[in-house]
Amino acid sequence: MLTDTKLQKYLGIITTFSFSLVGFALLAIHQVLANNAPRVENYLKVDTIAGLLHSLIAIVLTFATPIIIFFIIYAGFLYVTARGNEQQLQQANRALLYAIVGGLLILGAYVLITIVSNLITAIIE
């Protein structure tokens, strides 16, 4: 339960915060009305959401490809070091399966975004 002093303390904090927000809002309105509003520059060179998704998945694909190759090589190393041990062979099978499934998921996302982007572009034009 809140005591009177805690309640007064919280109300004082909320009131101070509210007045500071009003000051920031007035400053923002003044900048917009004076045409001095700060501008955000587009460093991505992408103008659509589809283009943004395409760029992001291309970046993910660039980073994921060496990782997937590493895990496929690691699975091969597990196969070599298993030397007939059933438990280690199952571990190597799982590692290879997960590496391939992960690669297919990332590649599938890239293909899906490319197809949807091309369809939307074709519909708009």
C-alpha angles and dihedrals in degrees: 000000000000117000122215094258093050090047091051090047093051093045090051091052092047092048093050091048091049093052091049090052090053089054092051091048092051091049091051092049091050092052093049093048092047091051089239094117113146114251126222113223119219106232094169095066088220122124103180136054090237090054090049092051090047091052093046094049090047089055091047090048091051092054096037098052096070090043092053091047089050092053092048089052089046090053089051089051089052090052092052094047094045092075094190098316105143096211093051091045089055089050090051091048091052092047092051092045093050092047092051094044091049091050092048092049093053093044090047091052090052092049092045093050091047092051094046091046092051092047093050091047091050092049094049094049 
